[in-house]
Short mmCIF file of C-alpha atoms and ligand atoms in Angstrom, two decimals:
data_model
loop_
_atom_site.label_atom_id
_atom_site.label_comp_id
_atom_site.label_asym_id
_atom_site.label_seq_id
_atom_site.Cartn_x
_atom_site.Cartn_y
_atom_site.Cartn_z
CA MET A 1 205.61 -75.64 -53.94
CA PHE A 2 207.33 -72.73 -55.62
CA LEU A 3 207.43 -70.71 -52.41
CA PHE A 4 208.78 -73.65 -50.49
CA SER A 5 211.60 -74.29 -52.94
CA GLY A 6 212.27 -70.56 -53.17
CA PHE A 7 212.86 -70.02 -49.50
CA GLY A 8 214.83 -73.21 -49.20
CA PHE A 9 217.73 -71.51 -50.94
CA SER A 10 217.66 -68.21 -49.11
CA SER A 11 220.38 -69.34 -46.71
CA ALA A 12 222.99 -69.07 -49.49
CA GLN A 13 224.53 -65.62 -49.07
CA ALA A 14 225.18 -63.40 -52.06
CA GLN A 15 228.91 -63.38 -52.68
CA PRO A 16 231.19 -63.83 -55.66
CA ALA A 17 231.96 -67.39 -56.75
CA THR A 18 234.83 -68.82 -54.70
CA GLN A 19 238.06 -68.77 -56.67
CA PRO A 20 240.49 -71.65 -56.41
CA ALA A 21 243.06 -70.71 -53.77
CA VAL A 22 245.90 -72.12 -55.84
CA ASP A 23 247.10 -71.06 -59.29
CA ILE A 24 245.32 -73.54 -61.56
CA THR A 25 247.67 -72.76 -64.46
CA GLN A 26 250.48 -74.51 -62.52
CA VAL A 27 250.39 -78.16 -63.55
CA PRO A 28 250.25 -80.12 -60.25
CA PRO A 29 253.20 -82.52 -59.64
CA ALA A 30 251.03 -85.63 -60.13
CA ALA A 31 250.02 -84.38 -63.60
CA GLN A 32 253.61 -83.63 -64.72
CA PRO A 33 255.06 -85.94 -67.38
CA SER A 34 257.05 -88.75 -65.77
CA ALA A 35 257.72 -92.45 -66.10
CA HIS A 36 255.04 -93.20 -63.50
CA PHE A 37 252.36 -90.82 -64.84
CA ASN A 38 248.95 -92.06 -63.73
CA ALA A 39 245.74 -90.56 -65.15
CA ASP A 40 243.70 -91.26 -61.99
CA ALA A 41 246.26 -89.62 -59.72
CA ALA A 42 246.66 -86.66 -62.12
CA THR A 43 242.87 -86.19 -62.16
CA GLU A 44 242.67 -86.27 -58.35
CA ALA A 45 245.49 -83.69 -58.17
CA TYR A 46 243.45 -81.32 -60.34
CA MET A 47 240.24 -82.07 -58.41
CA ALA A 48 242.07 -81.19 -55.17
CA MET A 49 242.64 -77.66 -56.48
CA ILE A 50 238.94 -76.89 -55.99
CA PRO A 51 238.43 -75.60 -52.44
CA PRO A 52 235.83 -77.60 -50.46
CA ALA A 53 233.69 -74.48 -49.90
CA ALA A 54 233.53 -73.84 -53.65
CA LYS A 55 232.59 -77.47 -54.27
CA THR A 56 229.78 -77.39 -51.69
CA ARG A 57 228.45 -74.22 -53.21
CA SER A 58 228.47 -75.29 -56.86
CA ASP A 59 227.06 -78.73 -55.98
CA ALA A 60 224.15 -76.98 -54.23
CA TYR A 61 223.64 -74.67 -57.21
CA PHE A 62 223.68 -77.51 -59.72
CA GLU A 63 221.49 -79.88 -57.68
CA GLY A 64 219.02 -77.03 -57.15
CA GLY A 65 218.81 -76.96 -60.94
CA TYR A 66 217.46 -80.55 -60.93
CA TRP A 67 214.56 -79.43 -58.73
CA LEU A 68 213.96 -76.39 -60.88
CA ILE A 69 213.24 -78.68 -63.84
CA LEU A 70 210.41 -80.14 -61.74
CA TRP A 71 209.16 -76.80 -60.36
CA ASP A 72 209.22 -75.23 -63.84
CA PHE A 73 207.20 -78.12 -65.19
CA LEU A 74 204.63 -78.10 -62.36
CA TYR A 75 204.32 -74.34 -62.29
CA SER A 76 203.84 -73.91 -66.06
CA SER A 77 201.40 -76.84 -66.12
CA ALA A 78 199.39 -75.18 -63.34
CA VAL A 79 199.33 -71.89 -65.27
CA CYS A 80 198.05 -73.68 -68.40
CA LEU A 81 195.31 -75.45 -66.40
CA LEU A 82 194.34 -72.15 -64.80
CA LEU A 83 193.89 -70.52 -68.23
CA LEU A 84 191.69 -73.44 -69.31
CA GLU A 85 189.65 -73.96 -66.13
CA LEU A 86 188.90 -70.26 -65.60
CA ARG A 87 188.14 -70.06 -69.36
CA TRP A 88 190.55 -67.11 -69.66
CA SER A 89 191.84 -68.72 -72.83
CA ALA A 90 188.32 -68.64 -74.37
CA ARG A 91 187.90 -64.99 -73.23
CA MET A 92 191.22 -64.04 -74.87
CA ARG A 93 189.99 -65.68 -78.08
CA ASP A 94 186.71 -63.74 -77.86
CA LEU A 95 188.65 -60.50 -77.46
CA ALA A 96 190.84 -61.32 -80.47
CA GLU A 97 187.69 -61.97 -82.53
CA ARG A 98 186.24 -58.59 -81.54
CA ILE A 99 189.44 -56.87 -82.68
CA SER A 100 189.55 -58.40 -86.17
CA ARG A 101 187.49 -60.70 -88.36
CA TYR A 102 190.58 -62.08 -90.14
CA LYS A 103 191.69 -65.43 -88.79
CA PRO A 104 195.46 -64.79 -89.05
CA VAL A 105 195.09 -61.47 -87.21
CA GLN A 106 192.95 -63.18 -84.55
CA THR A 107 195.66 -65.80 -84.06
CA PHE A 108 198.33 -63.09 -83.76
CA VAL A 109 196.28 -61.05 -81.26
CA TYR A 110 195.54 -64.17 -79.22
CA TRP A 111 199.28 -64.97 -79.19
CA ILE A 112 200.14 -61.49 -77.86
CA GLU A 113 197.56 -61.83 -75.07
CA TYR A 114 198.80 -65.34 -74.30
CA VAL A 115 202.53 -64.58 -74.02
CA VAL A 116 201.92 -61.43 -71.97
CA LEU A 117 199.68 -63.29 -69.52
CA ILE A 118 202.14 -66.20 -69.30
CA ALA A 119 205.00 -63.74 -68.68
CA VAL A 120 203.04 -62.06 -65.88
CA LEU A 121 201.88 -65.29 -64.21
CA GLY A 122 205.29 -66.91 -64.67
CA PHE A 123 207.21 -63.90 -63.38
CA PRO A 124 207.67 -65.02 -59.73
CA LEU A 125 209.45 -68.22 -60.77
CA GLU A 126 211.35 -66.50 -63.59
CA PHE A 127 212.52 -63.78 -61.18
CA TYR A 128 213.65 -66.26 -58.55
CA GLU A 129 215.30 -68.65 -60.99
CA ASN A 130 217.12 -66.20 -63.24
CA PHE A 131 217.71 -63.22 -60.99
CA VAL A 132 217.56 -63.95 -57.24
CA ARG A 133 219.20 -67.36 -57.42
CA GLU A 134 221.89 -66.31 -59.91
CA HIS A 135 222.83 -63.44 -57.58
CA GLN A 136 222.80 -65.71 -54.50
CA TYR A 137 225.41 -67.88 -56.16
CA GLY A 138 227.48 -64.97 -57.45
CA LEU A 139 226.89 -65.83 -61.10
CA ALA A 140 224.91 -62.76 -62.16
CA THR A 141 226.37 -59.35 -62.96
CA GLN A 142 223.18 -57.43 -63.83
CA SER A 143 221.19 -55.19 -61.53
CA PHE A 144 217.40 -55.39 -61.66
CA GLY A 145 216.86 -52.67 -64.30
CA PRO A 146 219.07 -54.08 -67.07
CA TRP A 147 217.85 -57.60 -66.24
CA MET A 148 214.24 -56.50 -66.70
CA GLY A 149 215.33 -54.79 -69.93
CA ASP A 150 216.59 -58.12 -71.28
CA GLU A 151 213.41 -59.85 -70.14
CA GLY A 152 211.38 -57.22 -71.99
CA LYS A 153 213.42 -57.69 -75.16
CA ALA A 154 212.99 -61.47 -74.99
CA LEU A 155 209.24 -60.97 -74.60
CA LEU A 156 209.15 -58.72 -77.67
CA VAL A 157 211.10 -61.24 -79.75
CA ASN A 158 208.71 -63.95 -78.58
CA MET A 159 205.70 -61.80 -79.49
CA VAL A 160 206.89 -61.14 -83.03
CA LEU A 161 208.64 -64.38 -84.06
CA GLY A 162 206.41 -66.65 -81.96
CA GLY A 163 203.36 -64.79 -83.26
CA LEU A 164 204.38 -65.34 -86.89
CA ALA A 165 204.99 -69.03 -86.17
CA ALA A 166 201.58 -69.34 -84.47
CA VAL A 167 199.83 -67.67 -87.44
CA LEU A 168 201.48 -70.12 -89.84
CA LEU A 169 200.82 -73.24 -87.74
CA PHE A 170 197.16 -72.39 -87.01
CA ALA A 171 196.59 -71.67 -90.73
CA ILE A 172 197.90 -75.19 -91.46
CA VAL A 173 195.58 -76.70 -88.82
CA ARG A 174 192.57 -74.83 -90.28
CA LYS A 175 193.29 -75.82 -93.89
CA LEU A 176 194.46 -79.42 -93.42
CA ARG A 177 192.14 -80.97 -90.85
CA LYS A 178 193.36 -84.56 -91.18
CA THR A 179 197.04 -84.09 -92.00
CA TRP A 180 197.99 -80.93 -90.08
CA TRP A 181 200.37 -82.82 -87.84
CA ILE A 182 202.49 -83.81 -90.87
CA TRP A 183 202.54 -80.37 -92.51
CA GLY A 184 202.77 -78.68 -89.14
CA SER A 185 205.90 -80.63 -88.24
CA ILE A 186 207.46 -79.82 -91.62
CA ALA A 187 206.72 -76.12 -91.06
CA ALA A 188 208.08 -76.30 -87.50
CA ILE A 189 211.29 -77.95 -88.70
CA VAL A 190 211.79 -75.22 -91.31
CA LEU A 191 211.16 -72.57 -88.63
CA ALA A 192 213.72 -74.23 -86.32
CA VAL A 193 216.37 -74.22 -89.07
CA VAL A 194 215.63 -70.56 -89.86
CA ALA A 195 215.80 -69.64 -86.16
CA VAL A 196 219.20 -71.34 -85.77
CA ALA A 197 220.50 -69.69 -88.95
CA ILE A 198 219.43 -66.13 -88.06
CA GLY A 199 220.25 -66.50 -84.35
CA PRO A 200 223.90 -65.36 -84.28
CA VAL A 201 223.37 -62.58 -86.83
CA PHE A 202 219.99 -61.12 -85.86
CA LEU A 203 218.96 -62.38 -82.43
CA GLN A 204 222.15 -62.47 -80.35
CA PRO A 205 222.99 -58.78 -81.08
CA ILE A 206 219.65 -57.77 -79.51
CA PHE A 207 221.03 -58.82 -76.12
CA ASN A 208 224.81 -58.63 -76.43
CA LYS A 209 227.55 -57.02 -78.43
CA VAL A 210 229.26 -59.50 -80.74
CA THR A 211 232.54 -58.30 -82.24
CA ARG A 212 235.45 -59.72 -84.20
CA LEU A 213 238.28 -60.66 -81.89
CA ASN A 214 241.36 -58.59 -82.74
CA ASP A 215 244.11 -59.84 -80.46
CA PRO A 216 246.62 -61.79 -82.59
CA LYS A 217 248.05 -63.46 -79.45
CA ILE A 218 244.68 -65.19 -79.11
CA THR A 219 243.50 -65.41 -82.72
CA VAL A 220 246.68 -66.65 -84.45
CA PRO A 221 246.90 -70.01 -82.60
CA ILE A 222 243.12 -70.44 -82.90
CA LEU A 223 243.05 -69.76 -86.64
CA ARG A 224 246.06 -72.05 -87.19
CA MET A 225 244.15 -74.77 -85.37
CA ALA A 226 241.03 -74.00 -87.45
CA HIS A 227 242.89 -74.18 -90.77
CA ALA A 228 244.69 -77.36 -89.72
CA ASN A 229 241.28 -78.95 -89.12
CA GLY A 230 239.59 -77.88 -92.35
CA ILE A 231 237.62 -74.95 -90.96
CA PRO A 232 237.64 -72.10 -93.51
CA ALA A 233 237.31 -69.41 -90.84
CA ASN A 234 239.28 -66.16 -90.84
CA ASP A 235 237.53 -64.63 -87.87
CA VAL A 236 236.87 -65.53 -84.29
CA TYR A 237 234.06 -63.67 -82.53
CA GLN A 238 233.75 -62.48 -78.97
CA ILE A 239 230.62 -61.70 -77.03
CA ASP A 240 230.28 -59.44 -73.96
CA ALA A 241 228.62 -62.14 -71.84
CA SER A 242 229.97 -60.39 -68.72
CA ARG A 243 227.03 -58.01 -69.17
CA GLN A 244 224.84 -60.76 -67.69
CA THR A 245 227.02 -63.42 -66.07
CA THR A 246 230.39 -64.44 -64.66
CA ARG A 247 230.20 -67.82 -66.43
CA MET A 248 233.01 -68.68 -68.82
CA SER A 249 231.93 -70.25 -72.08
CA ALA A 250 232.27 -70.44 -75.84
CA ASN A 251 230.01 -71.83 -78.49
CA VAL A 252 229.45 -72.70 -82.11
CA SER A 253 226.25 -71.21 -83.47
CA GLY A 254 224.44 -70.69 -86.75
CA PHE A 255 223.79 -72.85 -89.75
CA ALA A 256 225.47 -72.90 -93.19
CA ASN A 257 226.69 -69.33 -93.92
CA THR A 258 226.11 -68.05 -90.41
CA MET A 259 228.04 -70.83 -88.65
CA ARG A 260 230.70 -69.29 -86.39
CA ILE A 261 232.75 -69.81 -83.25
CA THR A 262 232.29 -67.29 -80.44
CA LEU A 263 234.26 -66.94 -77.20
CA ASN A 264 232.78 -65.08 -74.30
CA ASP A 265 234.73 -62.27 -72.67
CA ASN A 266 234.84 -64.05 -69.28
CA LEU A 267 236.85 -66.85 -70.89
CA LEU A 268 239.13 -64.32 -72.61
CA ARG A 269 239.72 -62.42 -69.38
CA ARG A 270 240.18 -65.30 -66.98
CA GLY A 271 241.46 -68.17 -69.12
CA SER A 272 245.14 -68.92 -69.79
CA PRO A 273 246.17 -69.19 -73.48
CA GLU A 274 246.32 -73.00 -73.06
CA GLU A 275 242.83 -73.04 -71.61
CA ILE A 276 241.41 -70.87 -74.40
CA GLN A 277 243.03 -73.11 -77.03
CA SER A 278 241.67 -76.27 -75.41
CA VAL A 279 238.15 -74.79 -75.35
CA MET A 280 238.49 -73.72 -78.98
CA GLY A 281 239.58 -77.26 -79.88
CA HIS A 282 236.34 -78.48 -78.33
CA GLU A 283 234.23 -75.92 -80.23
CA MET A 284 235.97 -76.83 -83.49
CA GLY A 285 234.93 -80.42 -82.85
CA HIS A 286 231.30 -79.28 -82.92
CA TYR A 287 232.02 -77.49 -86.16
CA VAL A 288 233.96 -80.22 -87.97
CA MET A 289 231.56 -82.99 -86.91
CA ASN A 290 228.54 -80.94 -88.04
CA HIS A 291 226.88 -81.15 -84.67
CA ILE A 292 224.37 -78.37 -85.37
CA PRO A 293 222.97 -79.93 -88.59
CA LYS A 294 222.97 -83.35 -86.89
CA PHE A 295 221.15 -81.96 -83.89
CA LEU A 296 218.62 -80.29 -86.18
CA PHE A 297 218.03 -83.66 -87.80
CA PHE A 298 217.44 -85.21 -84.39
CA LEU A 299 215.18 -82.27 -83.52
CA SER A 300 213.16 -82.95 -86.69
CA VAL A 301 212.41 -86.42 -85.39
CA VAL A 302 211.42 -85.02 -81.98
CA ILE A 303 209.23 -82.34 -83.61
CA SER A 304 207.46 -84.94 -85.78
CA ILE A 305 206.82 -87.16 -82.76
CA SER A 306 205.51 -84.12 -80.81
CA PHE A 307 203.07 -83.16 -83.56
CA ALA A 308 201.76 -86.72 -83.91
CA TYR A 309 201.36 -86.84 -80.12
CA LEU A 310 199.55 -83.46 -80.14
CA TYR A 311 197.24 -84.61 -82.96
CA TRP A 312 196.23 -87.62 -80.92
CA GLY A 313 196.34 -85.96 -77.49
CA LEU A 314 194.45 -82.78 -78.40
CA GLY A 315 191.75 -84.87 -80.09
CA TRP A 316 191.42 -87.01 -76.97
CA ALA A 317 191.30 -84.06 -74.54
CA LEU A 318 188.95 -81.91 -76.63
CA LYS A 319 186.42 -84.74 -76.92
CA ARG A 320 186.15 -84.66 -73.13
CA PHE A 321 186.69 -81.04 -72.18
CA GLU A 322 185.94 -78.74 -75.11
CA ALA A 323 182.57 -77.65 -73.70
CA ARG A 324 183.99 -77.10 -70.22
CA TRP A 325 186.90 -75.02 -71.52
CA GLU A 326 184.83 -73.39 -74.32
CA ILE A 327 187.33 -74.41 -76.98
CA ARG A 328 185.61 -74.92 -80.35
CA ASP A 329 188.05 -77.29 -81.97
CA VAL A 330 191.75 -77.86 -82.58
CA SER A 331 192.02 -74.87 -84.96
CA ASP A 332 190.75 -72.48 -82.27
CA PRO A 333 193.70 -70.46 -80.85
CA ALA A 334 192.14 -70.94 -77.40
CA VAL A 335 193.55 -74.50 -77.57
CA LEU A 336 197.06 -73.13 -77.06
CA PRO A 337 197.33 -73.61 -73.25
CA LEU A 338 196.20 -77.22 -73.73
CA ALA A 339 198.83 -77.77 -76.44
CA ALA A 340 201.45 -76.13 -74.20
CA LEU A 341 200.42 -78.34 -71.28
CA MET A 342 200.69 -81.51 -73.36
CA ALA A 343 203.99 -80.48 -74.97
CA GLY A 344 205.31 -79.64 -71.49
CA ILE A 345 204.53 -83.16 -70.27
CA LEU A 346 206.26 -84.71 -73.30
CA PHE A 347 209.41 -82.61 -72.95
CA PHE A 348 209.56 -83.15 -69.20
CA VAL A 349 209.60 -86.91 -69.85
CA LEU A 350 212.12 -86.45 -72.68
CA THR A 351 214.58 -84.49 -70.47
CA PRO A 352 217.05 -87.40 -70.07
CA VAL A 353 216.79 -88.28 -73.77
CA MET A 354 217.61 -84.72 -74.87
CA ASN A 355 220.45 -84.56 -72.31
CA ASN A 356 221.92 -87.84 -73.51
CA VAL A 357 221.94 -86.78 -77.15
CA THR A 358 223.60 -83.46 -76.27
CA ARG A 359 226.08 -85.07 -73.88
CA MET A 360 227.11 -87.57 -76.55
CA GLN A 361 227.95 -84.69 -78.92
CA GLU A 362 229.79 -82.85 -76.15
CA LYS A 363 231.87 -85.96 -75.43
CA GLU A 364 232.74 -86.20 -79.14
CA ALA A 365 233.76 -82.54 -79.15
CA ASP A 366 235.93 -83.14 -76.05
CA MET A 367 237.76 -86.00 -77.75
CA PHE A 368 238.23 -83.96 -80.92
CA GLY A 369 239.47 -81.04 -78.84
CA TYR A 370 242.20 -83.05 -77.06
CA ASN A 371 243.66 -84.03 -80.41
CA ALA A 372 243.23 -80.66 -82.10
CA ALA A 373 244.49 -78.41 -79.29
CA ARG A 374 246.86 -80.84 -77.51
CA GLN A 375 246.27 -78.91 -74.29
CA PRO A 376 245.02 -81.46 -71.76
CA ASP A 377 246.15 -79.27 -68.86
CA GLY A 378 244.39 -76.27 -70.39
CA PHE A 379 241.26 -78.40 -70.60
CA ALA A 380 241.59 -79.39 -66.95
CA GLN A 381 241.81 -75.67 -66.08
CA ALA A 382 238.64 -75.05 -68.09
CA ALA A 383 236.84 -77.86 -66.25
CA ILE A 384 237.85 -76.28 -62.94
CA HIS A 385 236.56 -72.89 -64.06
CA LEU A 386 233.29 -74.48 -65.21
CA SER A 387 233.00 -76.12 -61.79
CA GLU A 388 231.84 -72.71 -60.55
CA TYR A 389 228.40 -73.59 -61.87
CA ARG A 390 228.53 -77.33 -62.50
CA LYS A 391 228.80 -80.25 -60.10
CA MET A 392 232.14 -81.97 -60.76
CA ARG A 393 231.56 -85.53 -59.62
CA PRO A 394 227.98 -86.78 -60.02
CA GLY A 395 226.74 -90.33 -59.54
CA ARG A 396 226.36 -92.39 -62.70
CA LEU A 397 222.54 -92.24 -62.82
CA GLU A 398 222.62 -88.56 -61.92
CA GLU A 399 224.94 -87.87 -64.85
CA TRP A 400 222.76 -89.94 -67.19
CA ILE A 401 219.58 -88.08 -66.30
CA PHE A 402 220.68 -84.49 -65.75
CA TYR A 403 223.98 -83.80 -67.53
CA ASP A 404 224.02 -82.23 -70.98
CA HIS A 405 227.84 -82.17 -70.85
CA PRO A 406 230.28 -84.76 -69.49
CA SER A 407 230.94 -84.07 -65.82
CA GLY A 408 234.02 -82.08 -64.83
CA TYR A 409 235.62 -85.18 -63.35
CA ASP A 410 235.04 -87.12 -66.56
CA ARG A 411 236.48 -84.27 -68.63
CA ILE A 412 239.68 -83.94 -66.58
CA HIS A 413 240.05 -87.71 -66.44
CA SER A 414 239.80 -88.22 -70.20
CA ALA A 415 242.16 -85.26 -70.75
CA MET A 416 244.67 -86.93 -68.39
CA ILE A 417 244.30 -90.27 -70.17
CA TRP A 418 245.02 -88.46 -73.43
CA LYS A 419 248.03 -86.80 -71.84
CA GLY A 420 249.29 -90.13 -70.51
CA GLU A 421 249.24 -91.56 -74.03
CA ASN A 422 251.03 -88.50 -75.46
CA LEU A 423 253.62 -87.78 -72.77
CA GLU A 424 256.39 -87.13 -75.32
CA LEU A 425 254.58 -83.86 -76.26
CA PHE A 426 255.07 -82.55 -72.74
CA GLU A 427 258.66 -83.54 -71.98
CA LYS A 428 261.11 -80.72 -71.38
CA THR A 429 262.56 -80.49 -74.90
CA PRO A 430 259.61 -80.34 -77.26
CA SER A 431 260.16 -80.24 -81.01
CA GLN A 432 259.90 -76.79 -82.57
CA PRO A 433 256.42 -75.94 -83.86
CA ALA A 434 256.10 -74.90 -87.50
CA ALA A 435 256.18 -71.19 -88.52
CA GLN A 436 254.86 -69.08 -85.64
ZN1 ZN B 501 230.36 -78.08 -76.47
#
């Protein structure tokens, strides 16, 4: 199935993403303030700025992503079953036991063997999905060497941090036979919070250079907007995302003291000042509405459900297959491929749920951003730039299942509705802003 899907895309030629032929910073006539301003017509005028060839291409890229969710799921499930059926998982456990007699060390050694084997077996799909395909659609900037370097770094991080998490969780399963799913989910929640908190400070710099942004032309309006909205920030960060990709983006990351807003250099290079401000308004919405802590709370619920499901599911499967797969019990590290298989099924089913929760927050951030930045045309420009890798106008069900952000059409349309209700801000003689 992987090979089939892989070759299905090979007709797309490698070439840079198609740029809009027109200057998207020029507000189209239908979106200019006037007595007969109409949000639908203004939206269509912006949509018409995207050349048909670019639309075809990004639709194909985005729809291919739907299938990849399925292929990833089937492929990783097959790998897990292979490890169980061939009893490689039991052999890896045996090897770990020969290396050390200490349980935590055995767990760690098993984890190293496991992630290396998964990385090797998963490489064909990983290579196609994140290298070949990204280049076919003109979204990648890395040659093979640096890309492999990043893959290697990610594997190392997974070995160390994932290994420590595995040691902790298996110790809990060994010590608390009946209640491990409760204590395990508490431990996993704490680990998730720690991972989010250290991410921007310790993990992101492994892959990219994050620096303070020093251009007052960009930072002054952003910091004014931040202070006006109760964000005590004095710095805006930039990240050299162009090392890996042509995608424009920005994000809010971290937790408590490490919470920060970061723009990527593609946005800084290609976005107009209005566009950058509109995107920052959106990111500030995430910040002010505490979307990261709220999402962590939601994740806690999902983690608890997953552990309860694993407690029940692993018990059920082991009763039937433990002899066949040579797994001793649920505290045996050799159970890991089975746990991964079951978690994979759960998260595959939960895909639309996770997308809906994220999309709801993104919609909130959009609405906050319109009011904070007052740059609806800048936001329309951003939506057009993002259309390089997102389908602009999905069907309703398609959006509900697959979209973790509002669609580009929806974003331009709500920006134009906002503009229509605030036309006085855009008439020729605007009131003077406060101290510049
Ligand atoms: Zn967002």
